[in-house]
XYZ file of C-alpha atoms in Angstrom:
557
model
C 0.092 -0.496 -0.088
C 1.297 3.643 -0.594
C 2.464 5.398 2.477
C 0.199 7.003 3.830
C 0.707 10.888 4.522
C -0.776 13.017 7.803
C -4.006 15.376 6.135
C -2.314 19.020 5.583
C -3.279 20.462 8.880
C -1.718 18.077 11.106
C 1.104 17.387 9.437
C 3.836 20.059 11.193
C 6.163 19.972 7.799
C 3.307 22.185 6.262
C 3.927 25.878 7.359
C 0.485 27.524 8.793
C 0.964 29.842 6.160
C -0.563 27.277 3.584
C -3.337 25.667 5.472
C -6.498 27.164 5.358
C -8.753 29.398 7.969
C -10.562 26.528 8.148
C -7.256 24.080 8.100
C -5.487 26.246 11.287
C -8.967 25.766 13.088
C -8.609 22.468 12.814
C -4.673 21.783 14.013
C -4.672 24.352 16.851
C -8.104 21.653 17.779
C -5.419 19.221 17.169
C -2.827 20.734 19.426
C -5.106 21.376 22.216
C -5.606 17.689 22.343
C -2.147 16.944 22.452
C -1.805 15.000 19.253
C 0.010 17.154 17.008
C 3.746 15.357 15.825
C 4.089 11.952 15.102
C 1.599 11.469 18.560
C -1.099 11.978 15.330
C 1.245 9.175 12.671
C -0.644 6.551 10.972
C -0.338 3.550 13.302
C -3.797 1.007 13.724
C -6.085 1.583 16.757
C -7.059 -1.082 19.225
C -11.013 -2.258 18.607
C -12.365 -1.365 22.018
C -14.128 -5.352 23.836
C -17.272 -5.427 24.726
C -19.133 -6.108 27.616
C -20.331 -9.872 28.229
C -24.350 -8.140 27.802
C -24.174 -7.275 24.605
C -23.902 -2.962 25.886
C -20.865 -1.852 24.803
C -17.632 -0.654 27.582
C -16.361 2.289 26.401
C -16.663 3.452 29.485
C -13.154 5.105 31.296
C -10.967 7.235 30.634
C -12.270 9.756 28.358
C -8.868 9.706 25.234
C -7.678 12.089 23.920
C -9.504 12.599 20.864
C -8.848 14.061 16.859
C -11.670 14.489 14.684
C -11.799 13.468 11.391
C -14.329 14.552 8.522
C -15.773 11.757 6.169
C -18.720 10.697 3.978
C -19.645 6.861 4.090
C -21.861 7.011 0.916
C -20.176 8.644 -2.269
C -20.903 6.577 -6.237
C -19.241 6.511 -9.019
C -19.122 5.002 -12.604
C -18.553 1.832 -10.442
C -22.314 2.565 -9.934
C -24.878 1.977 -12.555
C -26.827 4.992 -12.149
C -23.364 7.927 -10.796
C -21.282 8.837 -13.043
C -17.915 10.624 -11.950
C -14.338 9.198 -11.775
C -12.776 8.359 -8.859
C -9.962 10.455 -9.193
C -13.430 12.969 -10.060
C -14.964 12.061 -6.336
C -10.981 12.296 -4.813
C -9.681 15.901 -6.423
C -13.063 17.382 -4.794
C -13.634 15.909 -1.265
C -9.750 16.977 -1.120
C -10.718 20.291 -2.224
C -13.926 20.648 0.869
C -11.787 19.536 3.572
C -12.469 15.205 3.598
C -9.788 13.518 5.713
C -11.204 9.972 4.785
C -14.021 8.236 2.533
C -15.990 5.340 1.191
C -16.854 4.558 -2.263
C -19.859 2.826 -1.518
C -21.523 1.280 -4.867
C -24.865 0.322 -5.940
C -24.789 -3.923 -5.658
C -25.282 -4.975 -9.273
C -24.585 -8.756 -11.242
C -22.208 -6.045 -13.498
C -20.622 -4.247 -10.557
C -20.137 -8.190 -8.408
C -18.879 -9.887 -11.832
C -16.935 -6.926 -13.797
C -16.455 -3.927 -12.067
C -15.633 -4.874 -8.424
C -12.129 -6.299 -8.918
C -11.512 -3.067 -11.480
C -12.639 -0.490 -9.187
C -10.176 -1.884 -6.900
C -7.037 -1.154 -8.956
C -8.901 1.919 -9.237
C -8.729 2.884 -5.518
C -5.604 1.783 -5.105
C -4.589 4.060 -7.850
C -6.682 6.560 -6.239
C -4.947 6.331 -2.606
C -1.401 6.990 -4.283
C -2.594 10.032 -5.880
C -4.287 10.808 -2.642
C -1.742 10.157 -0.136
C -3.705 12.464 2.321
C -6.895 11.266 2.210
C -7.863 7.770 4.121
C -10.077 5.978 0.875
C -12.019 2.437 1.824
C -13.352 0.194 -0.943
C -17.081 -0.728 0.736
C -20.524 -1.873 -1.025
C -23.837 0.206 -1.108
C -26.001 -3.685 0.024
C -29.685 -4.062 -1.269
C -30.971 -5.131 2.067
C -33.261 -8.359 1.820
C -37.059 -6.938 2.660
C -35.201 -3.766 3.520
C -33.760 -0.471 1.662
C -29.850 0.060 1.483
C -26.826 -0.129 3.688
C -23.115 0.875 3.758
C -20.677 -1.912 3.545
C -17.483 -1.748 3.646
C -13.667 -2.671 4.983
C -10.375 -1.989 6.138
C -7.827 -2.259 3.525
C -5.960 -5.686 3.520
C -5.648 -8.277 0.668
C -9.018 -9.617 0.833
C -10.800 -6.633 0.750
C -12.510 -6.762 -2.993
C -13.355 -11.112 -1.765
C -15.165 -10.294 0.848
C -17.432 -7.822 -0.320
C -17.808 -9.412 -3.484
C -18.149 -12.423 -1.870
C -20.705 -10.746 0.409
C -22.660 -9.647 -2.068
C -23.310 -12.444 -4.562
C -24.093 -14.433 -1.181
C -26.636 -12.093 0.576
C -27.233 -9.507 -0.767
C -31.488 -8.624 -2.382
C -31.708 -6.796 -4.974
C -29.715 -9.646 -7.092
C -31.100 -12.773 -4.883
C -34.680 -11.144 -5.886
C -35.443 -11.472 -1.592
C -36.539 -7.547 -2.133
C -40.820 -8.807 -0.311
C -40.935 -7.435 2.951
C -44.626 -6.489 2.929
C -46.266 -7.398 6.403
C -47.321 -11.547 5.273
C -46.075 -12.050 2.104
C -44.381 -15.389 1.515
C -41.462 -14.803 1.789
C -41.084 -12.434 3.974
C -39.600 -13.907 7.329
C -36.954 -15.707 4.984
C -35.223 -12.809 3.444
C -35.499 -10.644 6.807
C -33.869 -13.761 8.083
C -31.595 -13.486 5.753
C -30.264 -10.029 6.178
C -29.900 -11.418 10.264
C -27.715 -14.067 8.686
C -25.827 -11.406 6.295
C -25.063 -9.363 9.273
C -23.260 -12.044 10.859
C -21.590 -13.334 8.613
C -19.758 -10.112 7.881
C -18.930 -10.998 11.863
C -17.554 -14.271 11.474
C -14.813 -12.741 8.705
C -13.954 -10.371 11.122
C -13.106 -12.420 13.899
C -11.051 -15.061 11.676
C -9.006 -12.843 10.907
C -9.724 -12.919 7.163
C -9.977 -8.998 6.962
C -9.125 -6.524 9.515
C -12.348 -4.933 10.165
C -15.553 -4.032 8.553
C -18.935 -2.529 9.554
C -22.254 -1.682 8.358
C -24.560 1.683 8.425
C -28.189 1.925 7.138
C -28.458 4.473 4.852
C -31.854 6.970 4.025
C -33.882 4.629 6.427
C -36.887 5.668 6.342
C -36.990 6.790 3.138
C -39.543 4.241 1.803
C -40.670 3.583 5.044
C -39.495 -0.179 4.673
C -37.183 -0.150 7.179
C -39.342 -1.316 10.713
C -38.207 -0.814 13.781
C -37.704 -5.028 14.524
C -35.672 -5.040 11.463
C -33.539 -2.580 12.876
C -32.570 -3.720 16.346
C -32.794 -7.585 14.733
C -29.777 -6.074 12.576
C -27.657 -4.608 15.131
C -28.096 -7.041 17.794
C -26.545 -9.887 15.142
C -23.608 -7.685 15.305
C -23.645 -4.762 17.345
C -19.713 -4.394 16.691
C -20.795 -4.815 13.222
C -24.287 -2.594 12.753
C -23.450 0.144 14.032
C -25.694 2.670 13.339
C -27.722 4.599 10.176
C -27.937 7.589 8.906
C -29.307 10.663 10.671
C -29.772 12.628 7.517
C -29.632 10.886 3.813
C -27.795 12.865 1.065
C -29.283 14.375 -1.235
C -29.576 17.686 -0.108
C -30.165 19.629 -3.330
C -32.865 18.251 -4.383
C -35.271 21.094 -2.922
C -32.897 24.296 -4.184
C -35.705 26.277 -4.540
C -36.430 26.464 -8.598
C -33.643 23.643 -9.329
C -36.617 20.583 -9.429
C -39.537 21.312 -9.258
C -42.561 21.692 -6.683
C -42.885 18.783 -5.095
C -38.975 18.446 -4.175
C -37.927 17.316 -0.670
C -34.129 18.042 0.779
C -33.152 14.031 0.873
C -34.675 12.914 -1.969
C -37.879 11.716 0.654
C -40.756 12.149 -2.023
C -42.077 9.179 -1.486
C -45.542 7.528 0.564
C -45.991 4.570 2.700
C -46.536 1.253 0.188
C -46.747 -2.139 0.473
C -43.789 -2.552 1.429
C -43.336 -0.118 3.530
C -43.536 -0.697 7.342
C -47.806 0.117 8.172
C -46.657 1.964 12.278
C -45.155 4.805 9.983
C -47.123 8.067 10.881
C -47.448 9.284 6.750
C -45.140 12.286 7.858
C -41.841 9.727 8.584
C -41.287 9.804 5.034
C -40.363 13.785 5.547
C -36.369 14.940 7.021
C -36.656 17.592 9.153
C -34.204 20.379 9.277
C -32.673 17.744 6.186
C -32.456 15.070 8.918
C -34.459 11.997 8.504
C -37.891 11.559 10.591
C -35.946 9.143 13.006
C -33.246 10.955 14.678
C -35.218 13.968 14.140
C -37.371 13.457 16.493
C -37.170 13.899 20.182
C -38.025 10.740 22.355
C -38.718 8.830 17.671
C -37.303 5.836 17.039
C -33.744 7.173 17.298
C -34.125 7.450 20.826
C -35.891 4.325 21.482
C -32.868 2.422 20.704
C -30.527 4.053 22.559
C -33.503 4.084 25.434
C -32.800 0.138 25.395
C -29.037 1.326 26.522
C -27.027 -0.014 23.469
C -25.231 2.414 21.755
C -26.910 3.472 18.009
C -25.082 5.684 15.227
C -25.796 8.081 13.526
C -23.790 9.832 10.093
C -24.509 11.819 7.252
C -22.974 12.252 3.700
C -23.655 12.975 0.269
C -24.703 10.080 -1.693
C -22.934 12.001 -4.000
C -24.421 10.229 -7.397
C -25.099 14.221 -9.931
C -24.024 17.021 -7.911
C -26.512 20.030 -8.572
C -25.380 22.436 -10.632
C -23.033 19.919 -12.413
C -22.582 20.287 -16.398
C -21.139 16.914 -17.566
C -22.911 13.769 -18.697
C -22.446 10.371 -18.290
C -20.249 8.997 -22.470
C -21.873 7.122 -24.509
C -21.911 3.813 -24.635
C -19.973 2.030 -27.549
C -22.014 -0.854 -29.140
C -22.603 -3.842 -28.077
C -21.978 -2.652 -24.860
C -23.950 -2.088 -21.260
C -22.750 -1.861 -17.535
C -24.522 -5.190 -16.955
C -21.436 -6.349 -19.061
C -18.922 -4.214 -18.439
C -19.383 -3.470 -14.280
C -18.249 0.430 -15.459
C -20.241 3.706 -16.329
C -18.264 5.177 -19.434
C -16.339 8.669 -18.752
C -18.435 11.642 -17.983
C -18.212 14.238 -20.510
C -18.218 17.951 -19.559
C -21.332 20.069 -21.214
C -20.891 23.345 -20.347
C -25.083 22.842 -18.921
C -25.970 22.204 -16.387
C -27.359 19.118 -16.261
C -30.089 17.506 -13.779
C -28.916 15.900 -9.647
C -30.055 16.116 -5.996
C -26.082 16.347 -4.380
C -23.547 18.238 -3.349
C -20.474 16.762 -3.853
C -18.154 14.826 -0.505
C -17.584 17.307 1.517
C -19.530 20.211 0.373
C -22.587 20.374 2.581
C -22.636 16.882 5.214
C -19.875 15.965 6.576
C -19.582 13.144 9.510
C -16.898 13.355 12.203
C -15.372 11.144 14.187
C -12.779 10.959 16.859
C -9.074 8.566 16.800
C -6.468 8.784 19.204
C -4.351 8.503 15.532
C -4.140 8.872 11.828
C -5.423 5.575 9.665
C -8.095 3.431 8.109
C -8.439 1.461 11.288
C -8.620 4.350 13.684
C -11.504 5.702 12.210
C -12.713 2.481 12.021
C -12.489 1.672 15.823
C -13.787 5.859 16.307
C -17.126 4.525 14.574
C -17.979 1.745 16.211
C -16.998 3.750 19.930
C -19.601 6.118 18.900
C -17.154 8.905 18.713
C -19.569 10.667 16.495
C -21.387 14.351 15.462
C -22.557 15.318 12.671
C -23.138 18.578 11.169
C -24.514 20.295 7.549
C -23.445 23.790 5.530
C -20.249 23.670 8.059
C -21.810 25.121 10.511
C -18.533 24.261 13.536
C -15.192 23.712 13.156
C -15.087 21.641 16.269
C -16.506 19.983 18.579
C -15.915 18.118 21.720
C -17.881 16.549 24.688
C -17.178 15.059 27.875
C -19.813 14.372 30.715
C -18.072 13.528 33.882
C -18.449 13.164 37.943
C -17.898 16.264 39.973
C -15.827 14.257 42.812
C -13.653 13.080 40.178
C -10.309 15.036 38.445
C -9.980 12.693 35.673
C -11.243 13.923 31.893
C -14.649 11.636 32.287
C -16.847 10.211 28.492
C -16.916 11.334 25.371
C -19.752 10.383 22.792
C -20.438 6.785 22.353
C -19.105 6.414 26.331
C -20.331 4.862 29.642
C -19.888 6.917 32.709
C -20.609 4.656 36.381
C -22.151 6.832 38.460
C -24.035 6.110 41.923
C -27.543 7.475 42.540
C -27.429 11.402 43.521
C -23.938 11.771 42.213
C -23.541 15.264 41.004
C -22.122 15.498 37.345
C -21.352 17.962 35.029
C -22.036 17.794 30.503
C -18.976 20.376 29.384
C -19.584 20.756 25.782
C -16.706 22.878 23.895
C -17.319 24.100 20.947
C -15.312 25.787 17.812
C -17.021 28.102 16.282
C -16.946 28.245 12.011
C -13.822 30.335 11.438
C -14.952 30.484 7.204
C -17.341 31.030 4.995
C -18.616 27.794 4.318
C -19.163 26.724 0.037
C -21.565 28.537 -0.304
C -20.105 32.111 1.264
C -22.130 32.013 4.185
C -19.939 32.365 7.582
C -22.533 30.113 9.808
C -23.122 30.606 13.341
C -24.399 28.946 16.115
C -27.423 30.161 17.082
C -28.224 27.571 20.203
C -27.166 24.493 21.575
C -29.970 21.679 22.731
C -29.396 18.779 25.758
C -31.724 15.861 25.059
C -32.046 13.180 27.885
C -33.699 9.738 28.689
C -34.016 6.970 30.507
C -32.502 4.204 29.628
C -34.856 1.631 30.804
C -33.163 -1.926 28.420
C -34.123 -4.005 26.130
C -38.035 -3.390 24.797
C -40.901 -6.284 24.806
C -42.670 -4.510 21.935
C -39.624 -4.991 19.027
C -41.752 -3.097 16.213
C -42.354 0.691 19.360
C -40.784 3.647 18.269
C -41.305 5.812 20.948
C -39.567 6.562 24.574
C -41.363 8.408 27.015
C -39.115 10.226 28.406
C -36.521 11.759 26.396
C -36.162 14.929 25.989
C -34.979 17.932 25.173
C -34.466 19.080 28.909
C -32.099 22.214 28.280
C -31.515 25.185 25.293
C -28.191 27.338 25.498
C -28.330 30.666 23.505
C -25.079 31.194 22.025
C -26.157 33.197 18.948
C -23.125 35.801 18.993
C -20.500 33.612 20.235
C -17.303 33.225 18.259
C -13.916 31.468 18.807
C -13.977 28.474 21.556
C -16.000 28.096 24.183
C -17.084 25.537 27.096
C -20.757 25.104 28.617
C -21.229 24.391 31.048
C -23.777 22.745 32.128
C -25.335 20.251 35.320
C -26.400 17.004 36.262
C -27.770 14.683 38.967
C -28.224 10.361 38.656
C -31.520 10.061 40.511
C -32.718 6.684 39.935
C -32.471 5.202 36.606
C -29.760 4.708 33.737
C -29.206 8.192 30.947
C -28.243 9.098 28.239
C -27.451 12.437 26.742
C -27.758 13.383 23.333
C -26.857 17.118 21.351
C -28.319 18.978 18.566
C -28.022 22.586 17.066
C -28.842 24.307 15.317
C -28.116 27.941 12.777
C -31.683 28.724 14.454
C -33.262 30.023 11.667
C -36.125 27.328 11.476
C -38.094 25.964 14.158
C -41.219 24.479 14.939
C -42.945 21.879 17.757
C -40.817 19.007 17.811
C -43.283 15.600 15.990
C -44.498 14.770 19.549
C -45.142 18.110 20.701
C -43.474 20.943 22.536
C -43.475 19.564 26.399
C -40.882 16.996 24.475
C -39.291 19.469 21.722
C -40.658 23.144 22.037
C -38.175 24.925 19.258
C -36.454 21.450 16.856
C -36.041 20.789 13.541
C -39.115 20.982 11.056
C -40.312 19.812 7.632
C -40.060 22.678 4.575
C -42.578 23.690 1.924
C -42.075 21.654 -0.984
C -39.555 22.742 -3.570
C -38.202 25.508 -1.340
C -36.078 23.522 0.309
C -32.788 25.727 1.045
C -30.324 23.687 2.230
C -28.122 26.520 3.592
C -31.200 28.411 5.206
C -31.840 25.753 7.606
C -28.128 23.981 9.390
C -28.547 21.132 12.260
C -25.559 19.575 13.987
C -26.299 16.841 16.020
C -24.682 14.516 18.675
C -24.031 11.077 19.514
C -25.310 10.240 23.039
C -22.782 10.315 26.339
C -24.502 7.368 28.569
C -24.642 7.305 32.461
C -25.332 3.633 33.740
C -26.510 4.641 37.316
C -25.096 2.197 40.723
C -27.732 -0.520 40.889
C -30.572 0.642 38.678
């Protein structure tokens, strides 16, 4: 493998004068974490163990972290419905500040038989051409009976073979295991096959066939076909592999005014319930709220109902880039006798100098997933994702976010996102939220300003009796901090008290431009994200950040 270089902002040999404002800001964050230079050099990262109870045991002292920015959902000419080359995508990602990215091409017989191996050769080339980026090979899996997932492996001798074996043996589209409607003859078999698939991936990791592999559910409520019991089933099959879901989908440019049409919705969430949809979702679940999936955006909703079981389930955001808004490239023409099924690759795109149809932003242009790592490298990113050290933002709303929860009587550093703090009933604890405001205009030319930080708290009640439950009735916004006008790096100190029950806290905030009563009412969420008018959803005018939770386990609860 090509020798990996540190990102420019993390490389001591790169003079500060050669960095842009955000690079300077990120270097400052890295220095404050004590990881600059040799301490952040390329190396493998140990994978945390799991408690025998099945809960992720990441409690204890909080490590010093740097946050790498990435996107696990990017397509290229090796997807039948995309159009860009690897070079175009990697160069765009570098331009918008991404440190890591996953090419997760759609499963397809052409891809499995031809494309995956050719794609790997281009991945290797792209890694050599972009030594300051971490570029993963992945697959967008059509889950039997359900939606799509990102599956990706750590670089190694079997990364492509693993994905191809998986695609042929477990892909719902290739096997015709798509039926998922209630009561259909094949639904139970198809749902079981999805669980079997995740267990198979876990076995490949345990056996050492690949160093690591992860799975994340993509656009979970777009069609309403990912039921709560299926999502819980995937997670419980191998929680070290199936680690979470897209909290916000790609296609965030779909509803730019005057662009795609009067019915367009951010994320292309423009569907109605079908026979394949789970009947327990309301019609409002098929929309995005501040650009985020209903499952994530609803305080006390589906994501919270899974967290309330006491198990980590992470969120991400990404571009799902197929066709960039206002871009002038079109798909090239097929030579006679060729198509995707017999080649596994689209012809290279051609520039027309005329804007072409599209809904997406370039990787890193609008949606960013920030992963906390202790060193730089592929396995470090995967370990950070598995540990849940994740926060996400739209529109480059923040430069940095650091979250810690610690006992007031403890001189230690506490725990961070994805972690577990163990306390006694009645013990005083404090939530520390360190924000670094945006240091430069975003790609739209706007200097983002954070208006508020919301603290969301939910009781942990353990495994649910109803696997299709999607509400967490004891989760709500418990505090909102107005941070309008605050610049630079500052820390909010929020006192908490451990009661009778274990609980979790997570964070959310926005530019303050669009708010309304949350889906489950003002007593739960008085000023949450809301859907936009169809065809009029400028994403740059409604930006949010979300963080993963920190769990607080109360002794004896």
